Amino acid sequence: MTLAKAHIDITLPVVDLERAKRFYGETLGLKLLDLPAPELASEMAFFEAGEGAQFALYRREEPTKADHTLASFRVSDVESAVAALGERGVVFEQYDMPGLKTDERGIAEMGPFRGAFLKDTEGNILGVVEG
């Protein structure tokens, strides 16, 4: 058994599940999926992203702290994605450090990649990366 060809999904912890569901569903525009076990509705939420990927949120009492990007959405045009999300109220992070400097829109040139980073309602860092 190898994982080289296995599909991978993302699971993030959240303290305020309802607030996070609104952010991922309304602000980011992901489709909320039906739960396989409806009795888990107060504890979890599943969203559909591109190419069959699923994005899961689970409620926990204490926040977690990750100071790195937990997930990235690959887009064909980062400038358009940043502009569209900005119109929905998304604020992109500003970085000025070796190897990562963003412009006024929050877009960074990272070698062959261009990307921008935002925080969700729980402080999780998400990327929007062109490529």
Coordinates of C-alpha atoms in Angstrom, one line a residue:
M1 CA 0.0 0.0 0.0
T2 CA 1.3 3.4 -1.0
L3 CA -0.2 6.8 -0.5
A4 CA 1.4 8.2 -3.6
K5 CA -1.8 8.0 -5.6
A6 CA -4.2 8.4 -2.7
H7 CA -6.6 11.4 -2.7
I8 CA -6.1 13.6 0.4
D9 CA -8.6 15.8 2.1
I10 CA -8.1 18.6 4.6
T11 CA -9.4 18.7 8.2
L12 CA -9.2 21.9 10.3
P13 CA -10.1 22.5 13.9
V14 CA -12.4 25.4 14.8
V15 CA -13.8 26.7 18.1
D16 CA -16.8 28.4 16.6
L17 CA -18.2 26.0 14.0
E18 CA -21.2 28.1 12.9
R19 CA -18.9 31.2 12.3
A20 CA -16.4 29.0 10.4
K21 CA -19.2 27.5 8.3
R22 CA -20.4 30.9 7.3
F23 CA -16.9 31.9 6.4
Y24 CA -16.1 28.9 4.3
G25 CA -19.6 28.7 2.7
E26 CA -20.5 32.3 2.2
T27 CA -17.2 34.2 2.1
L28 CA -15.0 31.6 0.3
G29 CA -17.9 30.1 -1.7
L30 CA -17.4 26.5 -0.9
K31 CA -20.4 24.1 -1.1
L32 CA -21.5 22.7 2.2
L33 CA -22.1 19.0 2.0
D34 CA -24.5 16.8 3.8
L35 CA -22.9 14.9 6.7
P36 CA -22.7 11.1 6.5
A37 CA -24.0 11.1 10.1
P38 CA -26.5 13.9 10.7
E39 CA -26.0 13.6 14.5
L40 CA -22.6 15.1 14.0
A41 CA -23.9 18.4 12.7
S42 CA -23.0 20.3 15.9
E43 CA -19.5 18.9 15.8
M44 CA -18.4 18.8 12.1
A45 CA -19.0 20.3 8.7
F46 CA -17.9 19.1 5.2
F47 CA -17.3 21.3 2.2
E48 CA -16.6 20.5 -1.4
A49 CA -13.7 22.1 -3.1
G50 CA -12.4 21.6 -6.6
E51 CA -11.6 18.3 -8.3
G52 CA -13.5 16.3 -5.7
A53 CA -11.5 17.5 -2.7
Q54 CA -13.3 17.8 0.5
F55 CA -12.7 20.2 3.3
A56 CA -13.7 19.2 6.8
L57 CA -14.1 21.4 9.9
Y58 CA -14.4 19.9 13.4
R59 CA -15.3 21.7 16.6
R60 CA -13.0 21.7 19.5
E61 CA -13.1 23.6 22.8
E62 CA -9.6 25.1 22.7
P63 CA -8.1 26.9 19.7
T64 CA -5.0 25.5 18.0
K65 CA -2.1 27.6 16.9
A66 CA -0.4 27.0 13.6
D67 CA 1.8 29.8 12.3
H68 CA 2.1 28.2 8.8
T69 CA -0.1 27.6 5.8
L70 CA -2.5 24.7 6.5
A71 CA -4.0 24.5 3.1
S72 CA -3.8 26.1 -0.3
F73 CA -6.3 26.6 -3.0
R74 CA -4.8 26.3 -6.5
V75 CA -6.2 28.9 -8.9
S76 CA -5.5 29.8 -12.5
D77 CA -5.3 33.5 -11.8
V78 CA -4.3 34.7 -8.4
E79 CA -5.0 38.4 -9.1
S80 CA -8.6 37.6 -10.0
A81 CA -9.0 35.3 -7.0
V82 CA -7.6 37.9 -4.7
A83 CA -9.8 40.7 -6.1
A84 CA -13.0 38.5 -6.0
L85 CA -12.3 37.4 -2.4
G86 CA -11.4 41.0 -1.4
E87 CA -14.9 42.0 -2.6
R88 CA -16.3 39.5 -0.2
G89 CA -14.4 41.0 2.7
V90 CA -11.4 38.8 2.8
V91 CA -8.2 40.5 4.0
F92 CA -4.9 39.1 2.8
E93 CA -1.9 38.9 5.0
Q94 CA 1.1 41.2 4.4
Y95 CA 4.6 39.7 4.7
D96 CA 8.0 41.2 4.4
M97 CA 10.6 38.6 5.2
P98 CA 13.4 36.8 3.4
G99 CA 11.8 34.7 0.7
L100 CA 8.3 36.1 1.1
K101 CA 7.4 39.7 0.4
T102 CA 3.8 40.6 -0.6
D103 CA 2.7 43.6 -2.7
E104 CA -0.1 45.9 -1.6
R105 CA -2.7 43.4 -2.6
G106 CA -1.1 40.7 -0.5
I107 CA 0.3 38.8 -3.5
A108 CA 3.8 37.3 -3.3
E109 CA 6.2 36.1 -6.0
M110 CA 7.6 32.8 -4.8
G111 CA 10.0 31.5 -7.4
P112 CA 7.8 30.0 -10.2
F113 CA 4.6 30.5 -8.0
R114 CA 2.5 33.5 -7.1
G115 CA 0.2 33.4 -4.1
A116 CA -1.6 35.2 -1.4
F117 CA -2.4 34.2 2.2
L118 CA -5.5 34.8 4.4
K119 CA -6.6 33.8 7.8
D120 CA -10.0 32.1 8.4
T121 CA -12.2 33.0 11.4
E122 CA -10.1 30.8 13.7
G123 CA -6.7 32.2 12.6
N124 CA -5.8 29.2 10.3
I125 CA -3.6 30.4 7.4
L126 CA -4.9 29.5 3.9
G127 CA -3.1 30.1 0.7
V128 CA -4.5 31.0 -2.7
V129 CA -1.7 30.0 -5.1
E130 CA -1.5 30.3 -8.9
G131 CA -0.4 27.3 -10.8

